[in-house]
Amino acid sequence: MPHLQSDLQAQYMSLVKENAGIIYKVIRLYIDNIEDQKDLYQEIVLQAWHSFTRFDGRSKFSTWLYKVSLNTVLTFRRKNSRIPTDDLEKASGYALPGDKNDDTEMLMMAIKSLGETDRAIVSLHLDGYENEEIAEITGLTKNHVAVKLHRIKQQLTKKLNG
C-alpha cells in the first residue's frame, strides 16, 4: 500500500509541476502581496492534494486545478478582507513571466479591475479554455459564459480605449 501512495504522490507532483503556471496566474490575478502569494501557492497545492483522489478525469487536470486554485484564492480573499480588491496602482506591478509589453501590462491592469467572476472568465478565455470548460470551472451555464464574455470584452475595450 505505501508503494501505491508514493506512486499517486509522484503522479500528482508531476501534474502540478506541469501546470504550475495556472496556479501562479490565478494567484497573481487576485493577490498582490508577495508573502500571501507564496502562502497561497502552498495552500493550493495542499488543497489539490487533499482532493486529488476525487479527481475523476472527466475534465482535464488543468481545468480541475484551475477550479481548485480559484476556489482557494477566493476563499482566502473572503477570509482576509484586509486585501484591497481593486487597487490599480498595485496592479501595475502584475506581469506574467516573459511579458515586457506595455499593452499587456495595461490589459492585465484592466482585467484586475474587473469583478472576481469576470476576472476568472476572461483569464480562462485568454488561456484558451472553451466556454464549456469555463462553465464547468465557474459553475455558470455555457450560454451565460458566452454572454458574460461578450460584456467583459466590451468593458475591457472601453477601459483600454478610454
CSV table of N, CA and C in Angstrom, one decimal:
chain,number,residue,atom,x,y,z
A,1,MET,N,0.8,-1.2,0.0
A,1,MET,CA,0.0,0.0,0.0
A,1,MET,C,0.9,1.3,0.0
A,2,PRO,N,2.0,1.3,0.8
A,2,PRO,CA,2.8,2.5,0.7
A,2,PRO,C,3.3,2.8,-0.7
A,3,HIS,N,3.6,1.8,-1.5
A,3,HIS,CA,4.1,2.0,-2.8
A,3,HIS,C,3.0,2.7,-3.7
A,4,LEU,N,1.7,2.3,-3.5
A,4,LEU,CA,0.7,3.0,-4.2
A,4,LEU,C,0.6,4.4,-3.9
A,5,GLN,N,0.7,4.7,-2.6
A,5,GLN,CA,0.7,6.1,-2.1
A,5,GLN,C,1.8,6.9,-2.7
A,6,SER,N,3.0,6.4,-2.8
A,6,SER,CA,4.1,7.1,-3.4
A,6,SER,C,3.9,7.3,-4.9
A,7,ASP,N,3.4,6.3,-5.5
A,7,ASP,CA,3.1,6.4,-7.0
A,7,ASP,C,2.1,7.5,-7.2
A,8,LEU,N,1.0,7.5,-6.4
A,8,LEU,CA,0.0,8.6,-6.5
A,8,LEU,C,0.6,9.9,-6.3
A,9,GLN,N,1.4,10.0,-5.3
A,9,GLN,CA,2.1,11.3,-4.9
A,9,GLN,C,3.0,11.8,-6.1
A,10,ALA,N,3.7,10.8,-6.6
A,10,ALA,CA,4.6,11.2,-7.7
A,10,ALA,C,3.8,11.7,-9.0
A,11,GLN,N,2.7,11.0,-9.2
A,11,GLN,CA,1.8,11.4,-10.3
A,11,GLN,C,1.3,12.8,-10.1
A,12,TYR,N,0.8,13.0,-8.9
A,12,TYR,CA,0.3,14.3,-8.5
A,12,TYR,C,1.3,15.4,-8.7
A,13,MET,N,2.5,15.2,-8.1
A,13,MET,CA,3.5,16.2,-8.2
A,13,MET,C,4.0,16.5,-9.6
A,14,SER,N,4.0,15.5,-10.4
A,14,SER,CA,4.3,15.7,-11.9
A,14,SER,C,3.2,16.6,-12.5
A,15,LEU,N,2.0,16.3,-12.3
A,15,LEU,CA,0.9,17.1,-12.9
A,15,LEU,C,0.9,18.5,-12.4
A,16,VAL,N,1.2,18.7,-11.1
A,16,VAL,CA,1.2,20.0,-10.5
A,16,VAL,C,2.4,20.8,-11.1
A,17,LYS,N,3.5,20.1,-11.3
A,17,LYS,CA,4.7,20.8,-11.9
A,17,LYS,C,4.4,21.2,-13.3
A,18,GLU,N,3.7,20.4,-14.1
A,18,GLU,CA,3.4,20.7,-15.5
A,18,GLU,C,2.4,21.9,-15.6
A,19,ASN,N,1.6,22.0,-14.5
A,19,ASN,CA,0.5,23.0,-14.6
A,19,ASN,C,0.7,24.1,-13.5
A,20,ALA,N,1.9,24.3,-13.0
A,20,ALA,CA,2.2,25.3,-12.0
A,20,ALA,C,1.8,26.7,-12.5
A,21,GLY,N,2.0,27.0,-13.8
A,21,GLY,CA,1.7,28.3,-14.3
A,21,GLY,C,0.2,28.7,-14.1
A,22,ILE,N,-0.7,27.8,-14.1
A,22,ILE,CA,-2.1,28.0,-13.8
A,22,ILE,C,-2.2,28.6,-12.3
A,23,ILE,N,-1.6,27.9,-11.4
A,23,ILE,CA,-1.7,28.3,-10.0
A,23,ILE,C,-1.1,29.7,-9.9
A,24,TYR,N,0.1,30.0,-10.4
A,24,TYR,CA,0.7,31.3,-10.3
A,24,TYR,C,-0.2,32.4,-10.9
A,25,LYS,N,-0.8,32.1,-12.1
A,25,LYS,CA,-1.6,33.1,-12.8
A,25,LYS,C,-2.8,33.4,-11.9
A,26,VAL,N,-3.5,32.4,-11.4
A,26,VAL,CA,-4.7,32.7,-10.6
A,26,VAL,C,-4.4,33.5,-9.4
A,27,ILE,N,-3.3,33.2,-8.7
A,27,ILE,CA,-2.9,33.9,-7.5
A,27,ILE,C,-2.6,35.3,-7.9
A,28,ARG,N,-1.8,35.6,-8.9
A,28,ARG,CA,-1.4,37.0,-9.3
A,28,ARG,C,-2.6,37.8,-9.8
A,29,LEU,N,-3.6,37.2,-10.3
A,29,LEU,CA,-4.8,37.9,-10.7
A,29,LEU,C,-5.6,38.5,-9.5
A,30,TYR,N,-5.4,37.9,-8.4
A,30,TYR,CA,-6.3,38.2,-7.2
A,30,TYR,C,-5.5,38.8,-6.0
A,31,ILE,N,-4.2,38.4,-5.9
A,31,ILE,CA,-3.4,38.8,-4.7
A,31,ILE,C,-2.2,39.5,-5.1
A,32,ASP,N,-2.0,40.7,-4.5
A,32,ASP,CA,-0.8,41.5,-4.8
A,32,ASP,C,0.4,41.2,-3.8
A,33,ASN,N,0.1,40.9,-2.6
A,33,ASN,CA,1.1,40.7,-1.6
A,33,ASN,C,2.0,39.5,-1.9
A,34,ILE,N,3.3,39.7,-2.0
A,34,ILE,CA,4.2,38.6,-2.3
A,34,ILE,C,4.1,37.4,-1.3
A,35,GLU,N,4.1,37.8,0.0
A,35,GLU,CA,4.1,36.7,1.0
A,35,GLU,C,2.8,35.9,1.0
A,36,ASP,N,1.7,36.6,0.7
A,36,ASP,CA,0.4,35.9,0.6
A,36,ASP,C,0.4,35.0,-0.6
A,37,GLN,N,1.0,35.5,-1.7
A,37,GLN,CA,1.1,34.7,-2.9
A,37,GLN,C,1.9,33.4,-2.7
A,38,LYS,N,3.0,33.5,-1.9
A,38,LYS,CA,3.8,32.3,-1.6
A,38,LYS,C,2.9,31.3,-0.7
A,39,ASP,N,2.3,31.9,0.3
A,39,ASP,CA,1.4,31.1,1.2
A,39,ASP,C,0.3,30.4,0.4
A,40,LEU,N,-0.3,31.2,-0.5
A,40,LEU,CA,-1.4,30.6,-1.3
A,40,LEU,C,-1.0,29.5,-2.2
A,41,TYR,N,0.2,29.6,-2.8
A,41,TYR,CA,0.7,28.6,-3.7
A,41,TYR,C,0.7,27.3,-2.9
A,42,GLN,N,1.3,27.3,-1.7
A,42,GLN,CA,1.4,26.1,-0.9
A,42,GLN,C,0.0,25.6,-0.5
A,43,GLU,N,-0.9,26.5,-0.2
A,43,GLU,CA,-2.3,26.2,0.2
A,43,GLU,C,-3.0,25.5,-0.9
A,44,ILE,N,-2.8,26.0,-2.1
A,44,ILE,CA,-3.5,25.4,-3.3
A,44,ILE,C,-2.9,24.0,-3.6
A,45,VAL,N,-1.6,23.9,-3.5
A,45,VAL,CA,-1.0,22.5,-3.7
A,45,VAL,C,-1.6,21.6,-2.6
A,46,LEU,N,-1.7,22.0,-1.4
A,46,LEU,CA,-2.2,21.2,-0.3
A,46,LEU,C,-3.7,20.8,-0.6
A,47,GLN,N,-4.5,21.8,-0.9
A,47,GLN,CA,-5.9,21.6,-1.1
A,47,GLN,C,-6.2,20.7,-2.3
A,48,ALA,N,-5.4,20.9,-3.4
A,48,ALA,CA,-5.5,20.0,-4.5
A,48,ALA,C,-5.1,18.6,-4.2
A,49,TRP,N,-4.0,18.4,-3.4
A,49,TRP,CA,-3.6,17.1,-3.0
A,49,TRP,C,-4.7,16.4,-2.2
A,50,HIS,N,-5.4,17.1,-1.3
A,50,HIS,CA,-6.4,16.5,-0.5
A,50,HIS,C,-7.6,16.1,-1.3
A,51,SER,N,-7.8,16.8,-2.5
A,51,SER,CA,-8.9,16.5,-3.4
A,51,SER,C,-8.5,15.6,-4.5
A,52,PHE,N,-7.3,15.3,-4.7
A,52,PHE,CA,-6.8,14.6,-5.8
A,52,PHE,C,-7.4,13.2,-6.0
A,53,THR,N,-7.7,12.5,-5.0
A,53,THR,CA,-8.3,11.2,-5.1
A,53,THR,C,-9.7,11.3,-5.7
A,54,ARG,N,-10.3,12.5,-5.6
A,54,ARG,CA,-11.7,12.7,-6.1
A,54,ARG,C,-11.6,13.2,-7.6
A,55,PHE,N,-10.4,13.5,-8.1
A,55,PHE,CA,-10.3,13.9,-9.5
A,55,PHE,C,-10.6,12.6,-10.3
A,56,ASP,N,-11.7,12.7,-11.1
A,56,ASP,CA,-12.1,11.5,-11.8
A,56,ASP,C,-11.7,11.5,-13.3
A,57,GLY,N,-11.1,12.5,-13.8
A,57,GLY,CA,-10.6,12.5,-15.2
A,57,GLY,C,-11.7,12.9,-16.2
A,58,ARG,N,-12.9,13.3,-15.7
A,58,ARG,CA,-13.9,13.7,-16.7
A,58,ARG,C,-13.5,15.0,-17.4
A,59,SER,N,-12.7,15.8,-16.7
A,59,SER,CA,-12.2,17.1,-17.3
A,59,SER,C,-10.7,16.9,-17.3
A,60,LYS,N,-10.0,17.9,-18.0
A,60,LYS,CA,-8.6,17.9,-18.0
A,60,LYS,C,-8.1,18.2,-16.6
A,61,PHE,N,-6.9,17.7,-16.2
A,61,PHE,CA,-6.3,18.1,-14.9
A,61,PHE,C,-6.2,19.6,-14.8
A,62,SER,N,-5.8,20.2,-15.9
A,62,SER,CA,-5.6,21.7,-15.8
A,62,SER,C,-6.9,22.4,-15.5
A,63,THR,N,-8.0,21.9,-16.0
A,63,THR,CA,-9.3,22.5,-15.7
A,63,THR,C,-9.6,22.3,-14.2
A,64,TRP,N,-9.4,21.1,-13.8
A,64,TRP,CA,-9.7,20.8,-12.4
A,64,TRP,C,-8.8,21.7,-11.4
A,65,LEU,N,-7.5,21.8,-11.8
A,65,LEU,CA,-6.6,22.5,-10.9
A,65,LEU,C,-6.9,24.0,-10.9
A,66,TYR,N,-7.4,24.5,-12.1
A,66,TYR,CA,-7.8,25.9,-12.2
A,66,TYR,C,-8.9,26.2,-11.2
A,67,LYS,N,-9.9,25.2,-11.2
A,67,LYS,CA,-11.0,25.4,-10.3
A,67,LYS,C,-10.6,25.4,-8.8
A,68,VAL,N,-9.7,24.4,-8.5
A,68,VAL,CA,-9.2,24.3,-7.1
A,68,VAL,C,-8.5,25.6,-6.7
A,69,SER,N,-7.7,26.1,-7.6
A,69,SER,CA,-6.9,27.3,-7.4
A,69,SER,C,-7.8,28.5,-7.2
A,70,LEU,N,-8.8,28.7,-8.1
A,70,LEU,CA,-9.7,29.8,-8.0
A,70,LEU,C,-10.5,29.7,-6.7
A,71,ASN,N,-11.0,28.6,-6.3
A,71,ASN,CA,-11.8,28.5,-5.1
A,71,ASN,C,-10.9,28.8,-3.9
A,72,THR,N,-9.7,28.3,-3.9
A,72,THR,CA,-8.8,28.5,-2.7
A,72,THR,C,-8.5,30.0,-2.6
A,73,VAL,N,-8.2,30.7,-3.7
A,73,VAL,CA,-7.8,32.1,-3.7
A,73,VAL,C,-9.0,32.9,-3.3
A,74,LEU,N,-10.2,32.6,-3.8
A,74,LEU,CA,-11.4,33.4,-3.4
A,74,LEU,C,-11.8,33.2,-2.0
A,75,THR,N,-11.6,32.0,-1.5
A,75,THR,CA,-11.8,31.7,-0.1
A,75,THR,C,-10.9,32.5,0.8
A,76,PHE,N,-9.6,32.6,0.4
A,76,PHE,CA,-8.6,33.3,1.1
A,76,PHE,C,-9.0,34.8,1.1
A,77,ARG,N,-9.4,35.3,0.0
A,77,ARG,CA,-9.8,36.8,-0.1
A,77,ARG,C,-10.9,37.1,0.8
A,78,ARG,N,-11.9,36.2,0.9
A,78,ARG,CA,-13.1,36.4,1.8
A,78,ARG,C,-12.7,36.4,3.2
A,79,LYS,N,-11.8,35.5,3.6
A,79,LYS,CA,-11.3,35.4,5.0
A,79,LYS,C,-10.4,36.6,5.4
A,80,ASN,N,-9.7,37.2,4.4
A,80,ASN,CA,-8.7,38.2,4.6
A,80,ASN,C,-9.2,39.5,3.9
A,81,SER,N,-10.3,40.1,4.4
A,81,SER,CA,-10.8,41.2,3.7
A,81,SER,C,-9.9,42.5,3.7
A,82,ARG,N,-8.8,42.4,4.4
A,82,ARG,CA,-7.9,43.5,4.5
A,82,ARG,C,-7.2,43.7,3.2
A,83,ILE,N,-7.3,42.7,2.3
A,83,ILE,CA,-6.6,42.8,1.0
A,83,ILE,C,-7.5,43.7,0.1
A,84,PRO,N,-6.9,44.8,-0.5
A,84,PRO,CA,-7.6,45.6,-1.4
A,84,PRO,C,-8.0,44.8,-2.7
A,85,THR,N,-9.2,45.0,-3.2
A,85,THR,CA,-9.7,44.2,-4.3
A,85,THR,C,-9.5,44.9,-5.6
A,86,ASP,N,-9.5,46.2,-5.7
A,86,ASP,CA,-9.4,46.9,-7.0
A,86,ASP,C,-8.3,48.0,-6.9
A,87,ASP,N,-7.2,47.7,-6.5
A,87,ASP,CA,-6.1,48.8,-6.4
A,87,ASP,C,-5.3,48.8,-7.6
A,88,LEU,N,-5.6,49.6,-8.6
A,88,LEU,CA,-4.9,49.6,-9.9
A,88,LEU,C,-3.5,50.0,-9.8
A,89,GLU,N,-3.1,50.8,-8.8
A,89,GLU,CA,-1.7,51.2,-8.6
A,89,GLU,C,-0.9,49.9,-8.4
A,90,LYS,N,-1.3,49.0,-7.5
A,90,LYS,CA,-0.6,47.8,-7.3
A,90,LYS,C,-0.7,46.9,-8.5
A,91,ALA,N,-1.8,46.9,-9.2
A,91,ALA,CA,-1.9,46.1,-10.3
A,91,ALA,C,-0.9,46.3,-11.4
A,92,SER,N,-0.4,47.5,-11.4
A,92,SER,CA,0.6,47.9,-12.5
A,92,SER,C,1.9,47.0,-12.3
A,93,GLY,N,2.1,46.4,-11.2
A,93,GLY,CA,3.2,45.5,-11.0
A,93,GLY,C,3.0,44.1,-11.5
A,94,TYR,N,1.8,43.8,-11.9
A,94,TYR,CA,1.4,42.5,-12.3
A,94,TYR,C,2.0,42.2,-13.7
A,95,ALA,N,2.7,41.1,-13.9
A,95,ALA,CA,3.1,40.7,-15.2
A,95,ALA,C,3.4,39.2,-15.2
A,96,LEU,N,3.1,38.6,-16.3
A,96,LEU,CA,3.4,37.2,-16.4
A,96,LEU,C,4.8,37.0,-16.9
A,97,PRO,N,5.5,35.9,-16.5
A,97,PRO,CA,6.8,35.7,-17.0
A,97,PRO,C,6.9,35.9,-18.5
A,98,GLY,N,7.9,36.7,-18.9
A,98,GLY,CA,8.1,36.9,-20.4
A,98,GLY,C,7.3,38.1,-20.9
A,99,ASP,N,6.4,38.6,-20.2
A,99,ASP,CA,5.6,39.8,-20.7
A,99,ASP,C,6.4,41.0,-20.4
A,100,LYS,N,6.7,41.8,-21.4
A,100,LYS,CA,7.5,43.0,-21.2
A,100,LYS,C,6.9,44.1,-22.0
A,101,ASN,N,5.6,44.0,-22.3
A,101,ASN,CA,5.0,44.9,-23.3
A,101,ASN,C,4.0,45.8,-22.5
A,102,ASP,N,4.0,47.1,-22.9
A,102,ASP,CA,3.0,48.0,-22.2
A,102,ASP,C,1.6,47.6,-22.4
A,103,ASP,N,1.3,47.2,-23.6
A,103,ASP,CA,-0.1,46.8,-23.9
A,103,ASP,C,-0.6,45.6,-23.0
A,104,THR,N,0.3,44.7,-22.8
A,104,THR,CA,0.0,43.5,-22.0
A,104,THR,C,-0.2,44.0,-20.6
A,105,GLU,N,0.6,44.9,-20.1
A,105,GLU,CA,0.5,45.4,-18.7
A,105,GLU,C,-0.8,46.2,-18.6
A,106,MET,N,-1.2,47.0,-19.5
A,106,MET,CA,-2.4,47.7,-19.5
A,106,MET,C,-3.6,46.7,-19.5
A,107,LEU,N,-3.5,45.7,-20.3
A,107,LEU,CA,-4.6,44.7,-20.3
A,107,LEU,C,-4.7,44.0,-19.0
A,108,MET,N,-3.6,43.6,-18.3
A,108,MET,CA,-3.7,43.0,-17.0
A,108,MET,C,-4.2,43.9,-16.0
A,109,MET,N,-3.9,45.2,-16.0
A,109,MET,CA,-4.5,46.2,-15.1
A,109,MET,C,-6.0,46.2,-15.3
A,110,ALA,N,-6.4,46.3,-16.5
A,110,ALA,CA,-7.8,46.4,-16.8
A,110,ALA,C,-8.5,45.1,-16.3
A,111,ILE,N,-7.9,43.9,-16.5
A,111,ILE,CA,-8.5,42.7,-16.1
A,111,ILE,C,-8.6,42.7,-14.6
A,112,LYS,N,-7.6,43.1,-13.9
A,112,LYS,CA,-7.6,43.1,-12.4
A,112,LYS,C,-8.6,44.1,-11.9
A,113,SER,N,-9.1,45.0,-12.7
A,113,SER,CA,-10.1,46.0,-12.2
A,113,SER,C,-11.5,45.4,-12.3
A,114,LEU,N,-11.7,44.2,-13.0
A,114,LEU,CA,-13.0,43.5,-13.1
A,114,LEU,C,-13.3,42.8,-11.8
A,115,GLY,N,-14.6,42.5,-11.6
A,115,GLY,CA,-15.0,41.7,-10.5
A,115,GLY,C,-14.4,40.3,-10.5
A,116,GLU,N,-14.5,39.6,-9.4
A,116,GLU,CA,-13.9,38.3,-9.3
A,116,GLU,C,-14.3,37.3,-10.4
A,117,THR,N,-15.6,37.1,-10.6
A,117,THR,CA,-16.1,36.2,-11.6
A,117,THR,C,-15.7,36.6,-13.0
A,118,ASP,N,-15.8,37.8,-13.4
A,118,ASP,CA,-15.4,38.3,-14.7
A,118,ASP,C,-13.9,38.1,-14.9
A,119,ARG,N,-13.2,38.4,-13.9
A,119,ARG,CA,-11.7,38.2,-14.0
A,119,ARG,C,-11.4,36.7,-14.3
A,120,ALA,N,-12.0,35.8,-13.6
A,120,ALA,CA,-11.8,34.4,-13.8
A,120,ALA,C,-12.2,34.0,-15.3
A,121,ILE,N,-13.4,34.5,-15.7
A,121,ILE,CA,-13.9,34.1,-17.0
A,121,ILE,C,-12.9,34.6,-18.1
A,122,VAL,N,-12.5,35.8,-18.1
A,122,VAL,CA,-11.6,36.4,-19.1
A,122,VAL,C,-10.3,35.7,-19.1
A,123,SER,N,-9.8,35.4,-17.9
A,123,SER,CA,-8.5,34.8,-17.8
A,123,SER,C,-8.5,33.4,-18.4
A,124,LEU,N,-9.5,32.6,-18.1
A,124,LEU,CA,-9.7,31.3,-18.7
A,124,LEU,C,-9.8,31.4,-20.2
A,125,HIS,N,-10.6,32.4,-20.7
A,125,HIS,CA,-10.8,32.5,-22.1
A,125,HIS,C,-9.4,32.8,-22.8
A,126,LEU,N,-8.6,33.7,-22.2
A,126,LEU,CA,-7.3,34.1,-22.7
A,126,LEU,C,-6.4,32.9,-22.7
A,127,ASP,N,-6.6,32.0,-21.7
A,127,ASP,CA,-5.7,30.8,-21.7
A,127,ASP,C,-6.2,29.7,-22.6
A,128,GLY,N,-7.2,30.0,-23.4
A,128,GLY,CA,-7.7,29.1,-24.5
A,128,GLY,C,-8.7,28.1,-24.0
A,129,TYR,N,-9.3,28.2,-22.9
A,129,TYR,CA,-10.4,27.3,-22.4
A,129,TYR,C,-11.6,27.6,-23.2
A,130,GLU,N,-12.3,26.6,-23.6
A,130,GLU,CA,-13.6,26.7,-24.3
A,130,GLU,C,-14.7,27.1,-23.3
A,131,ASN,N,-15.8,27.7,-23.8
A,131,ASN,CA,-16.9,28.1,-22.9
A,131,ASN,C,-17.4,27.0,-22.0
A,132,GLU,N,-17.4,25.8,-22.5
A,132,GLU,CA,-17.9,24.7,-21.8
A,132,GLU,C,-17.0,24.4,-20.5
A,133,GLU,N,-15.7,24.5,-20.7
A,133,GLU,CA,-14.8,24.3,-19.6
A,133,GLU,C,-14.9,25.4,-18.6
A,134,ILE,N,-15.0,26.7,-19.2
A,134,ILE,CA,-15.2,27.8,-18.3
A,134,ILE,C,-16.4,27.7,-17.4
A,135,ALA,N,-17.5,27.2,-18.0
A,135,ALA,CA,-18.7,27.0,-17.3
A,135,ALA,C,-18.5,26.0,-16.2
A,136,GLU,N,-17.8,24.9,-16.5
A,136,GLU,CA,-17.6,23.9,-15.5
A,136,GLU,C,-16.8,24.4,-14.3
A,137,ILE,N,-15.8,25.2,-14.6
A,137,ILE,CA,-14.9,25.8,-13.5
A,137,ILE,C,-15.7,26.8,-12.7
A,138,THR,N,-16.5,27.7,-13.4
A,138,THR,CA,-17.1,28.8,-12.6
A,138,THR,C,-18.5,28.4,-12.1
A,139,GLY,N,-19.1,27.3,-12.6
A,139,GLY,CA,-20.4,27.0,-12.1
A,139,GLY,C,-21.5,27.7,-12.9
A,140,LEU,N,-21.2,28.4,-13.9
A,140,LEU,CA,-22.2,29.1,-14.8
A,140,LEU,C,-22.6,28.2,-15.9
A,141,THR,N,-23.7,28.5,-16.6
A,141,THR,CA,-24.0,27.8,-17.8
A,141,THR,C,-23.1,28.2,-19.0
A,142,LYS,N,-23.0,27.4,-20.0
A,142,LYS,CA,-22.2,27.7,-21.2
A,142,LYS,C,-22.7,29.0,-21.8
A,143,ASN,N,-24.1,29.1,-21.9
A,143,ASN,CA,-24.6,30.3,-22.6
A,143,ASN,C,-24.4,31.6,-21.7
A,144,HIS,N,-24.4,31.5,-20.4
A,144,HIS,CA,-24.2,32.6,-19.5
A,144,HIS,C,-22.7,33.0,-19.7
A,145,VAL,N,-21.8,32.1,-19.8
A,145,VAL,CA,-20.4,32.4,-20.0
A,145,VAL,C,-20.2,33.2,-21.3
A,146,ALA,N,-20.9,32.7,-22.4
A,146,ALA,CA,-20.8,33.4,-23.7
A,146,ALA,C,-21.3,34.9,-23.6
A,147,VAL,N,-22.4,35.1,-22.9
A,147,VAL,CA,-22.9,36.4,-22.7
A,147,VAL,C,-22.0,37.3,-21.9
A,148,LYS,N,-21.5,36.7,-20.8
A,148,LYS,CA,-20.6,37.4,-19.9
A,148,LYS,C,-19.3,37.8,-20.6
A,149,LEU,N,-18.8,36.9,-21.4
A,149,LEU,CA,-17.5,37.1,-22.2
A,149,LEU,C,-17.7,38.3,-23.1
A,150,HIS,N,-18.9,38.3,-23.8
A,150,HIS,CA,-19.2,39.5,-24.7
A,150,HIS,C,-19.2,40.8,-23.9
A,151,ARG,N,-19.8,40.8,-22.8
A,151,ARG,CA,-19.9,42.0,-22.0
A,151,ARG,C,-18.5,42.4,-21.4
A,152,ILE,N,-17.7,41.4,-21.0
A,152,ILE,CA,-16.4,41.7,-20.5
A,152,ILE,C,-15.5,42.3,-21.6
A,153,LYS,N,-15.6,41.8,-22.8
A,153,LYS,CA,-14.8,42.3,-23.9
A,153,LYS,C,-15.2,43.8,-24.1
A,154,GLN,N,-16.5,44.1,-24.0
A,154,GLN,CA,-16.9,45.4,-24.2
A,154,GLN,C,-16.3,46.3,-23.1
A,155,GLN,N,-16.4,45.8,-21.9
A,155,GLN,CA,-15.9,46.6,-20.7
A,155,GLN,C,-14.4,46.9,-20.9
A,156,LEU,N,-13.6,45.8,-21.3
A,156,LEU,CA,-12.2,46.0,-21.4
A,156,LEU,C,-11.8,46.9,-22.5
A,157,THR,N,-12.6,46.8,-23.6
A,157,THR,CA,-12.4,47.7,-24.7
A,157,THR,C,-12.6,49.2,-24.3
A,158,LYS,N,-13.6,49.4,-23.5
A,158,LYS,CA,-13.9,50.8,-23.0
A,158,LYS,C,-12.8,51.3,-22.1
A,159,LYS,N,-12.3,50.4,-21.2
A,159,LYS,CA,-11.3,50.7,-20.3
A,159,LYS,C,-10.0,51.0,-21.0
A,160,LEU,N,-9.6,50.3,-22.0
A,160,LEU,CA,-8.4,50.4,-22.7
A,160,LEU,C,-8.3,51.5,-23.7
A,161,ASN,N,-9.5,51.9,-24.2
A,161,ASN,CA,-9.6,52.9,-25.2
A,161,ASN,C,-10.0,54.3,-24.6
A,162,GLY,N,-10.2,54.3,-23.3
A,162,GLY,CA,-10.6,55.5,-22.6
A,162,GLY,C,-11.9,55.9,-22.8
